[in-house]
Amino acid sequence: MKKIYTNATEALDGLLHDGMFIAAGGFGLCGIPELLLDAIKDAGTKNLTFASNNAGVDDFGIGILLQTKQVKKMISSYVGENAEFMRQYLSGELELEFNPQGTLAERMRAGGAGIPGFYTKTGVGTVIAEGKDHRDFNGETYIMEEGMIADLAIIKAWKADATGNLVFRKTARNFNAPAATCGKVCVVEVEEIVPVGSLDPDTIHLPGIYVHRIIQGTHEKRIEQRTTRPAA
Amino acid sequence: MWDRNQMAARAAQELQDGWYVNLGIGIPTLVSNYIPEGIEVTLQSENGMLGMGPFPVEGDEDADLINAGKQTITELPQTSYFDSAQSFAMIRGGKIAMAILGAMEVAENGDLANWMIPGKLVKGMGGAMDLVAGVGRVVVVMDHTNKHGVSKLLKDCTLPLTGKAVVDRIITNLGVLDVVKGGLKIIETADGVTEAELRAATEATIVD
């Protein structure tokens, strides 16, 4: 069992094809798989559908794949930070499916957990509910949302061991854990690969069963909005 | 009439000791500056954190530590982190006592519109639809009228909804109103605002 690869291009070898569906972790620019996104750009894979909470900014994150017109469709909850995204969307070059943020996370979690659909109150009475199955439970109306299974999940974690056990850091965990579970194959990029046995088994956030390929690399970790308070 | 900070201070009076609360972007974020003495509340950030602290001092910014508005923040001694599925499980599961959020329109039956204007740039609903459907109590903080002086408290929303019959209380620059059977009920008026002025600025039905 070899899960560690030397770089992002090698880790994605044989996994990419035009028209595929990729689930990506990250919230805004926090915890995004920046090295794997770069490698997908270099690979030139086209007509991609991405399930990702956001679409990056123009020159970072999924935004770099919009510049090269490799993305056909986004499934996201919020896409406000990206001018090129808006241009392509308004001109009809890019499809967009809005999912409420919690519905998107649960679609990933459910897909990875073998649950093809679930009922939620989120979106009842809104455009999100149009065309979806409605059902009452205990006097309240819910809509059915479908679990999501992606051809590939690309995620970012803080530390991994060689078996793929992962530890995330602070709010960079976000969509990385649910996205990982919904991929038929999951590739993770980490800041540090540590020896097997050095992670406390009680503190592992995502067990290695969900992780198939691992790379270690140097991350830019760009900050989207740097907010500070005066020093006391 | 209340300014932004006075509206936030009034909204902070809604908080109860021990509550877990989610604050939206804009005026709701200011609420954290006015949490009453002796009241302990834990702020949830839906990107995966309970126990949100203030902005960091310069030099302490951490790219791995942001709030739902993508701003750098800090952690507190009681902070916990979790993934997005867990975050919305606690929201959908009713564990968050209250959400305070902004709005474009609120209808007299509690319908809320705050995520899109047809024909204009649509950025997405983010976590707003999940929050209003899931939390125990929804409090809206917004200006009473738009920049053209038109009431944002309506008989029916004209914009696409974020949630149907979800709002419990509305705090505006003119006062506080509750969504009750048949319409909105005036709870209080802002400093220097008469009830007649508040009524005149409101399209929604006001019930006594």
Short mmCIF file of C-alpha atoms in Angstrom, two decimals:
data_model
loop_
_atom_site.label_atom_id
_atom_site.label_comp_id
_atom_site.label_asym_id
_atom_site.label_seq_id
_atom_site.Cartn_x
_atom_site.Cartn_y
_atom_site.Cartn_z
CA MET A 1 0.00 0.00 0.00
CA LYS A 2 1.65 3.16 -1.21
CA LYS A 3 -0.27 6.35 -0.68
CA ILE A 4 2.52 8.94 -0.71
CA TYR A 5 3.35 10.60 -4.03
CA THR A 6 6.15 13.04 -4.76
CA ASN A 7 4.09 15.89 -6.22
CA ALA A 8 0.58 16.92 -7.24
CA THR A 9 0.96 15.97 -10.91
CA GLU A 10 2.09 12.48 -10.01
CA ALA A 11 -0.67 12.13 -7.42
CA LEU A 12 -3.32 12.95 -10.03
CA ASP A 13 -1.82 10.67 -12.71
CA GLY A 14 -4.52 8.48 -14.25
CA LEU A 15 -7.31 10.13 -12.26
CA LEU A 16 -8.23 13.04 -14.52
CA HIS A 17 -10.55 12.98 -17.54
CA ASP A 18 -12.58 15.59 -19.39
CA GLY A 19 -16.12 16.05 -18.11
CA MET A 20 -15.41 14.65 -14.66
CA PHE A 21 -17.00 15.65 -11.36
CA ILE A 22 -14.65 16.88 -8.63
CA ALA A 23 -15.48 17.70 -5.01
CA ALA A 24 -13.07 20.20 -3.48
CA GLY A 25 -12.52 21.21 0.13
CA GLY A 26 -12.03 24.74 1.40
CA PHE A 27 -14.04 27.75 2.53
CA GLY A 28 -13.17 30.93 0.68
CA LEU A 29 -9.41 30.59 0.32
CA CYS A 30 -9.07 28.85 3.70
CA GLY A 31 -8.01 25.22 3.48
CA ILE A 32 -8.21 24.93 -0.31
CA PRO A 33 -6.19 22.26 -2.14
CA GLU A 34 -4.09 24.87 -3.92
CA LEU A 35 -1.35 22.53 -5.18
CA LEU A 36 -3.80 20.03 -6.67
CA LEU A 37 -5.76 22.84 -8.35
CA ASP A 38 -2.51 24.06 -9.90
CA ALA A 39 -1.79 20.56 -11.19
CA ILE A 40 -5.28 20.26 -12.71
CA LYS A 41 -4.64 23.56 -14.48
CA ASP A 42 -1.36 22.19 -15.86
CA ALA A 43 -3.06 18.95 -16.92
CA GLY A 44 -5.57 20.98 -18.96
CA THR A 45 -8.52 18.73 -18.09
CA LYS A 46 -11.69 20.29 -19.49
CA ASN A 47 -15.46 20.49 -18.91
CA LEU A 48 -15.06 19.98 -15.19
CA THR A 49 -17.92 20.11 -12.72
CA PHE A 50 -16.82 21.28 -9.27
CA ALA A 51 -18.70 20.91 -6.01
CA SER A 52 -16.99 23.54 -3.86
CA ASN A 53 -18.48 26.00 -1.40
CA ASN A 54 -16.83 28.92 -3.23
CA ALA A 55 -15.04 29.50 -6.51
CA GLY A 56 -11.84 31.13 -5.29
CA VAL A 57 -10.71 34.54 -6.45
CA ASP A 58 -9.55 35.48 -9.95
CA ASP A 59 -5.96 34.32 -9.53
CA PHE A 60 -6.16 31.77 -6.71
CA GLY A 61 -8.14 28.65 -5.94
CA ILE A 62 -10.67 27.42 -8.48
CA GLY A 63 -10.42 30.88 -10.06
CA ILE A 64 -7.27 29.78 -11.89
CA LEU A 65 -9.28 27.06 -13.67
CA LEU A 66 -11.91 29.59 -14.65
CA GLN A 67 -9.21 31.73 -16.32
CA THR A 68 -8.28 28.73 -18.48
CA LYS A 69 -11.97 27.88 -19.12
CA GLN A 70 -11.59 24.34 -17.73
CA VAL A 71 -14.76 24.55 -15.62
CA LYS A 72 -18.18 23.78 -17.09
CA LYS A 73 -20.26 23.89 -13.94
CA MET A 74 -19.99 24.97 -10.30
CA ILE A 75 -22.09 23.62 -7.42
CA SER A 76 -21.57 26.24 -4.70
CA SER A 77 -23.30 28.26 -1.98
CA TYR A 78 -21.52 31.57 -2.50
CA VAL A 79 -19.44 32.86 -5.42
CA GLY A 80 -19.21 36.57 -4.69
CA GLU A 81 -15.45 37.11 -4.73
CA ASN A 82 -14.64 36.34 -8.34
CA ALA A 83 -15.05 38.74 -11.27
CA GLU A 84 -14.12 36.22 -13.97
CA PHE A 85 -16.68 33.81 -12.54
CA MET A 86 -19.39 36.45 -12.88
CA ARG A 87 -18.36 37.31 -16.42
CA GLN A 88 -18.49 33.67 -17.56
CA TYR A 89 -21.74 33.04 -15.70
CA LEU A 90 -23.55 36.09 -17.09
CA SER A 91 -22.36 35.28 -20.64
CA GLY A 92 -23.69 31.72 -20.31
CA GLU A 93 -20.28 30.02 -20.57
CA LEU A 94 -20.50 28.65 -17.04
CA GLU A 95 -23.31 26.73 -15.36
CA LEU A 96 -24.05 27.40 -11.72
CA GLU A 97 -26.09 25.37 -9.27
CA PHE A 98 -26.60 27.10 -5.93
CA ASN A 99 -26.84 24.79 -2.95
CA PRO A 100 -27.43 26.17 0.53
CA GLN A 101 -24.16 25.77 2.40
CA GLY A 102 -25.41 23.18 4.86
CA THR A 103 -27.20 21.27 2.13
CA LEU A 104 -23.97 21.14 0.11
CA ALA A 105 -22.00 19.86 3.11
CA GLU A 106 -24.65 17.27 3.92
CA ARG A 107 -24.90 16.15 0.27
CA MET A 108 -21.18 15.38 0.44
CA ARG A 109 -21.40 13.71 3.84
CA ALA A 110 -24.45 11.66 2.84
CA GLY A 111 -22.94 10.59 -0.49
CA GLY A 112 -19.84 9.39 1.27
CA ALA A 113 -21.91 7.60 3.90
CA GLY A 114 -23.97 5.62 1.38
CA ILE A 115 -27.10 7.72 1.87
CA PRO A 116 -28.59 8.60 -1.54
CA GLY A 117 -31.03 11.23 -0.25
CA PHE A 118 -32.17 13.05 2.86
CA TYR A 119 -34.92 15.44 3.91
CA THR A 120 -34.18 18.94 5.15
CA LYS A 121 -36.19 22.03 6.06
CA THR A 122 -33.54 24.23 4.43
CA GLY A 123 -34.96 25.97 1.37
CA VAL A 124 -38.61 25.01 1.84
CA GLY A 125 -40.76 27.70 0.20
CA THR A 126 -37.82 29.08 -1.83
CA VAL A 127 -36.54 28.55 -5.39
CA ILE A 128 -34.28 25.82 -4.00
CA ALA A 129 -37.34 23.65 -3.33
CA GLU A 130 -38.72 23.86 -6.88
CA GLY A 131 -39.10 20.42 -8.47
CA LYS A 132 -37.95 18.60 -5.34
CA ASP A 133 -39.89 15.97 -3.44
CA HIS A 134 -41.76 17.50 -0.46
CA ARG A 135 -42.75 15.43 2.52
CA ASP A 136 -44.23 16.20 5.93
CA PHE A 137 -42.74 14.80 9.12
CA ASN A 138 -44.37 15.60 12.48
CA GLY A 139 -46.37 18.41 10.91
CA GLU A 140 -43.43 20.16 9.26
CA THR A 141 -42.56 20.20 5.55
CA TYR A 142 -39.16 19.05 4.32
CA ILE A 143 -37.58 18.70 0.87
CA MET A 144 -35.47 15.84 -0.39
CA GLU A 145 -31.87 16.53 -1.33
CA GLU A 146 -29.59 13.95 -2.92
CA GLY A 147 -26.32 12.62 -1.62
CA MET A 148 -23.36 13.45 -3.84
CA ILE A 149 -20.66 11.11 -5.13
CA ALA A 150 -17.73 12.69 -6.98
CA ASP A 151 -15.29 11.02 -9.38
CA LEU A 152 -12.50 12.65 -7.41
CA ALA A 153 -12.14 14.54 -4.14
CA ILE A 154 -9.25 16.97 -3.71
CA ILE A 155 -8.64 18.27 -0.22
CA LYS A 156 -6.10 20.00 2.00
CA ALA A 157 -5.14 18.92 5.52
CA TRP A 158 -2.45 19.98 7.99
CA LYS A 159 -0.80 16.65 8.75
CA ALA A 160 -1.03 13.13 7.39
CA ASP A 161 0.68 9.88 8.20
CA ALA A 162 1.57 7.43 5.45
CA THR A 163 -1.70 5.54 5.94
CA GLY A 164 -3.71 8.70 5.21
CA ASN A 165 -4.87 9.49 8.72
CA LEU A 166 -5.46 13.25 8.69
CA VAL A 167 -5.39 16.14 11.09
CA PHE A 168 -6.80 19.48 10.01
CA ARG A 169 -5.99 22.86 11.56
CA LYS A 170 -8.54 25.35 12.96
CA THR A 171 -11.19 26.53 10.50
CA ALA A 172 -9.25 25.09 7.54
CA ARG A 173 -11.10 21.81 8.23
CA ASN A 174 -14.43 23.16 6.83
CA PHE A 175 -15.51 21.24 3.68
CA ASN A 176 -12.35 19.14 3.51
CA ALA A 177 -13.68 16.29 5.62
CA PRO A 178 -17.10 15.90 3.92
CA ALA A 179 -15.58 16.40 0.45
CA ALA A 180 -13.01 13.68 1.11
CA THR A 181 -15.66 11.13 1.99
CA CYS A 182 -17.76 11.69 -1.15
CA GLY A 183 -14.94 11.05 -3.62
CA LYS A 184 -14.55 7.68 -5.34
CA VAL A 185 -10.88 8.58 -5.03
CA CYS A 186 -9.52 11.16 -2.59
CA VAL A 187 -6.21 12.97 -3.00
CA VAL A 188 -4.97 15.10 -0.12
CA GLU A 189 -2.23 17.70 0.05
CA VAL A 190 -0.72 18.37 3.46
CA GLU A 191 1.83 20.66 5.04
CA GLU A 192 3.58 17.80 6.76
CA ILE A 193 3.74 14.00 6.47
CA VAL A 194 4.54 12.56 9.88
CA PRO A 195 5.69 9.03 10.81
CA VAL A 196 3.00 6.41 11.36
CA GLY A 197 2.40 6.22 15.10
CA SER A 198 3.18 9.85 15.82
CA LEU A 199 -0.44 11.00 15.55
CA ASP A 200 -2.51 10.31 18.66
CA PRO A 201 -5.25 7.96 17.37
CA ASP A 202 -7.79 9.83 19.50
CA THR A 203 -7.08 13.11 17.72
CA ILE A 204 -7.29 11.97 14.09
CA HIS A 205 -9.99 14.02 12.34
CA LEU A 206 -10.36 11.85 9.24
CA PRO A 207 -9.29 8.19 9.18
CA GLY A 208 -7.06 7.03 6.35
CA ILE A 209 -9.75 4.76 4.88
CA TYR A 210 -11.07 7.85 3.05
CA VAL A 211 -7.67 8.90 1.68
CA HIS A 212 -6.00 7.26 -1.33
CA ARG A 213 -3.13 9.52 -2.32
CA ILE A 214 -1.08 12.01 -0.31
CA ILE A 215 1.38 14.75 -1.19
CA GLN A 216 3.33 17.11 0.98
CA GLY A 217 4.06 20.60 -0.27
CA THR A 218 4.58 24.26 0.46
CA HIS A 219 1.39 26.27 0.60
CA GLU A 220 0.84 29.95 -0.06
CA LYS A 221 -2.24 29.98 2.26
CA ARG A 222 -3.42 33.36 1.05
CA ILE A 223 -5.59 35.45 3.40
CA GLU A 224 -8.72 36.82 1.74
CA GLN A 225 -9.63 39.52 4.28
CA ARG A 226 -6.94 40.56 6.72
CA THR A 227 -8.82 42.11 9.66
CA THR A 228 -7.05 43.23 12.84
CA ARG A 229 -7.73 45.11 16.07
CA PRO A 230 -5.39 47.69 17.62
CA ALA A 231 -2.78 46.24 19.98
CA ALA A 232 -3.70 46.85 23.62
CA MET B 1 -33.82 57.02 15.65
CA TRP B 2 -31.12 54.41 16.25
CA ASP B 3 -27.82 54.30 14.37
CA ARG B 4 -26.03 51.08 13.43
CA ASN B 5 -24.36 50.72 16.81
CA GLN B 6 -27.56 51.44 18.73
CA MET B 7 -29.40 48.82 16.65
CA ALA B 8 -26.63 46.34 17.45
CA ALA B 9 -26.80 47.25 21.14
CA ARG B 10 -30.57 46.72 21.13
CA ALA B 11 -30.13 43.36 19.37
CA ALA B 12 -27.62 42.34 22.06
CA GLN B 13 -30.44 42.66 24.62
CA GLU B 14 -32.00 39.61 22.93
CA LEU B 15 -29.16 37.38 24.10
CA GLN B 16 -29.63 35.04 27.03
CA ASP B 17 -27.03 33.48 29.27
CA GLY B 18 -25.70 30.18 27.97
CA TRP B 19 -26.92 30.63 24.42
CA TYR B 20 -25.08 29.56 21.28
CA VAL B 21 -25.66 32.25 18.67
CA ASN B 22 -24.82 32.87 15.02
CA LEU B 23 -24.27 36.48 13.92
CA GLY B 24 -24.57 37.46 10.26
CA ILE B 25 -22.39 39.89 8.32
CA GLY B 26 -22.82 43.69 8.74
CA ILE B 27 -24.69 45.22 11.71
CA PRO B 28 -25.22 41.75 13.30
CA THR B 29 -21.43 41.39 13.62
CA LEU B 30 -21.41 44.55 15.79
CA VAL B 31 -23.72 42.81 18.29
CA SER B 32 -20.69 41.05 19.79
CA ASN B 33 -19.45 44.48 21.04
CA TYR B 34 -22.57 44.93 23.21
CA ILE B 35 -23.06 41.59 24.95
CA PRO B 36 -24.54 42.55 28.37
CA GLU B 37 -22.49 42.13 31.52
CA GLY B 38 -23.03 38.76 33.17
CA ILE B 39 -24.35 37.10 30.00
CA GLU B 40 -22.21 34.39 28.49
CA VAL B 41 -22.90 33.59 24.88
CA THR B 42 -20.88 31.43 22.51
CA LEU B 43 -20.65 32.67 18.95
CA GLN B 44 -20.82 30.11 16.16
CA SER B 45 -19.14 30.70 12.83
CA GLU B 46 -20.72 28.38 10.30
CA ASN B 47 -17.43 27.61 8.55
CA GLY B 48 -16.68 25.40 11.55
CA MET B 49 -16.10 27.06 14.91
CA LEU B 50 -17.76 27.62 18.26
CA GLY B 51 -16.30 30.27 20.54
CA MET B 52 -15.29 32.94 18.04
CA GLY B 53 -12.87 35.53 19.40
CA PRO B 54 -12.10 39.09 18.25
CA PHE B 55 -9.93 40.13 15.31
CA PRO B 56 -6.22 39.39 15.90
CA VAL B 57 -3.69 42.12 16.59
CA GLU B 58 -1.50 42.88 13.60
CA GLY B 59 1.04 40.15 13.02
CA ASP B 60 -1.13 37.43 14.61
CA GLU B 61 -3.32 36.80 11.55
CA ASP B 62 -3.65 33.10 10.73
CA ALA B 63 -4.78 31.98 7.26
CA ASP B 64 -6.31 28.88 8.89
CA LEU B 65 -8.51 30.92 11.24
CA ILE B 66 -11.29 32.92 9.62
CA ASN B 67 -14.98 33.62 10.18
CA ALA B 68 -17.84 33.07 7.76
CA GLY B 69 -17.17 36.52 6.29
CA LYS B 70 -13.63 35.28 5.49
CA GLN B 71 -12.12 37.76 7.98
CA THR B 72 -9.18 36.77 10.18
CA ILE B 73 -10.26 36.14 13.78
CA THR B 74 -8.93 34.54 16.96
CA GLU B 75 -9.86 31.65 19.20
CA LEU B 76 -10.88 31.68 22.87
CA PRO B 77 -10.08 29.23 25.67
CA GLN B 78 -13.42 27.43 25.08
CA THR B 79 -13.15 27.31 21.27
CA SER B 80 -13.88 24.14 19.33
CA TYR B 81 -13.46 23.41 15.62
CA PHE B 82 -15.41 21.02 13.40
CA ASP B 83 -16.17 20.40 9.73
CA SER B 84 -18.92 22.01 7.66
CA ALA B 85 -21.24 18.98 7.85
CA GLN B 86 -21.04 19.01 11.65
CA SER B 87 -21.48 22.80 11.67
CA PHE B 88 -24.74 22.62 9.77
CA ALA B 89 -25.87 19.55 11.70
CA MET B 90 -25.91 21.73 14.82
CA ILE B 91 -27.67 24.51 12.91
CA ARG B 92 -30.24 22.24 11.26
CA GLY B 93 -30.65 20.30 14.48
CA GLY B 94 -31.84 23.36 16.39
CA LYS B 95 -28.86 23.55 18.73
CA ILE B 96 -28.15 27.20 17.88
CA ALA B 97 -30.55 29.28 19.99
CA MET B 98 -30.63 32.33 17.79
CA ALA B 99 -29.41 33.84 14.55
CA ILE B 100 -29.18 37.61 14.11
CA LEU B 101 -29.00 38.59 10.47
CA GLY B 102 -29.58 41.37 8.01
CA ALA B 103 -32.35 41.47 5.42
CA MET B 104 -33.53 43.18 2.27
CA GLU B 105 -37.24 42.52 2.99
CA VAL B 106 -39.35 40.93 5.72
CA ALA B 107 -43.04 40.15 5.26
CA GLU B 108 -45.71 40.34 7.95
CA ASN B 109 -45.92 36.52 8.07
CA GLY B 110 -42.18 36.26 8.79
CA ASP B 111 -41.03 35.55 5.23
CA LEU B 112 -37.43 36.68 4.78
CA ALA B 113 -35.62 37.81 1.62
CA ASN B 114 -31.92 38.56 1.92
CA TRP B 115 -30.02 36.67 -0.76
CA MET B 116 -30.82 37.78 -4.29
CA ILE B 117 -32.18 40.57 -6.45
CA PRO B 118 -33.30 39.22 -9.85
CA GLY B 119 -31.42 40.86 -12.70
CA LYS B 120 -28.59 41.92 -10.40
CA LEU B 121 -25.42 40.10 -9.49
CA VAL B 122 -26.31 36.96 -7.55
CA LYS B 123 -23.62 35.87 -5.14
CA GLY B 124 -25.44 33.03 -3.43
CA MET B 125 -27.24 32.28 -0.20
CA GLY B 126 -24.24 30.88 1.68
CA GLY B 127 -25.53 29.46 4.95
CA ALA B 128 -28.50 31.82 5.35
CA MET B 129 -31.19 29.37 4.20
CA ASP B 130 -29.89 26.68 6.57
CA LEU B 131 -29.69 29.12 9.47
CA VAL B 132 -33.19 30.54 9.18
CA ALA B 133 -34.67 27.07 8.74
CA GLY B 134 -32.79 25.55 11.63
CA VAL B 135 -32.07 27.90 14.53
CA GLY B 136 -34.44 28.42 17.46
CA ARG B 137 -35.08 32.11 16.94
CA VAL B 138 -34.44 34.44 13.99
CA VAL B 139 -33.90 38.14 14.69
CA VAL B 140 -33.50 40.51 11.75
CA VAL B 141 -31.57 43.76 12.13
CA MET B 142 -31.99 46.19 9.24
CA ASP B 143 -32.96 49.72 8.27
CA HIS B 144 -36.72 50.22 8.34
CA THR B 145 -36.81 51.65 4.83
CA ASN B 146 -34.60 51.42 1.75
CA LYS B 147 -32.59 54.33 0.39
CA HIS B 148 -35.67 55.57 -1.49
CA GLY B 149 -37.66 55.69 1.77
CA VAL B 150 -39.77 52.63 0.89
CA SER B 151 -40.70 50.25 3.71
CA LYS B 152 -38.71 47.00 3.94
CA LEU B 153 -41.42 45.56 6.22
CA LEU B 154 -43.96 44.42 3.67
CA LYS B 155 -47.28 42.63 3.33
CA ASP B 156 -45.52 40.20 0.97
CA CYS B 157 -41.88 39.97 -0.04
CA THR B 158 -41.20 40.95 -3.65
CA LEU B 159 -37.73 39.33 -3.77
CA PRO B 160 -36.96 35.58 -3.85
CA LEU B 161 -37.22 34.15 -0.34
CA THR B 162 -34.46 32.93 1.93
CA GLY B 163 -37.02 31.29 4.19
CA LYS B 164 -40.79 31.08 4.58
CA ALA B 165 -42.34 32.33 7.87
CA VAL B 166 -39.00 32.17 9.68
CA VAL B 167 -38.52 35.63 11.28
CA ASP B 168 -39.48 36.10 14.95
CA ARG B 169 -38.39 39.67 15.67
CA ILE B 170 -37.27 42.69 13.61
CA ILE B 171 -35.03 45.42 15.00
CA THR B 172 -34.81 48.52 12.80
CA ASN B 173 -33.55 52.06 13.16
CA LEU B 174 -37.13 53.00 14.12
CA GLY B 175 -37.96 50.30 16.65
CA VAL B 176 -38.66 46.67 17.47
CA LEU B 177 -41.48 44.58 16.01
CA ASP B 178 -42.52 40.96 16.49
CA VAL B 179 -44.08 38.69 13.90
CA VAL B 180 -47.40 37.60 15.40
CA LYS B 181 -50.65 36.15 14.11
CA GLY B 182 -52.13 38.58 11.58
CA GLY B 183 -49.09 40.84 11.18
CA LEU B 184 -46.42 42.73 13.07
CA LYS B 185 -46.73 43.94 16.65
CA ILE B 186 -44.80 47.00 17.85
CA ILE B 187 -42.70 46.10 20.89
CA GLU B 188 -40.92 49.42 21.28
CA THR B 189 -39.97 52.53 19.37
CA ALA B 190 -36.45 53.87 18.98
CA ASP B 191 -35.32 56.97 20.84
CA GLY B 192 -37.14 60.00 19.44
CA VAL B 193 -39.45 57.98 17.19
CA THR B 194 -43.20 58.08 17.76
CA GLU B 195 -45.46 55.10 17.19
CA ALA B 196 -47.25 57.10 14.49
CA GLU B 197 -43.95 57.63 12.65
CA LEU B 198 -43.12 53.94 12.88
CA ARG B 199 -46.56 52.99 11.58
CA ALA B 200 -46.29 55.47 8.71
CA ALA B 201 -42.95 53.95 7.63
CA THR B 202 -44.34 50.40 7.65
CA GLU B 203 -46.24 48.77 4.79
CA ALA B 204 -46.91 45.53 6.69
CA THR B 205 -50.09 45.17 8.71
CA ILE B 206 -49.57 46.28 12.30
CA VAL B 207 -51.70 44.50 14.88
CA ASP B 208 -52.27 45.56 18.47
#
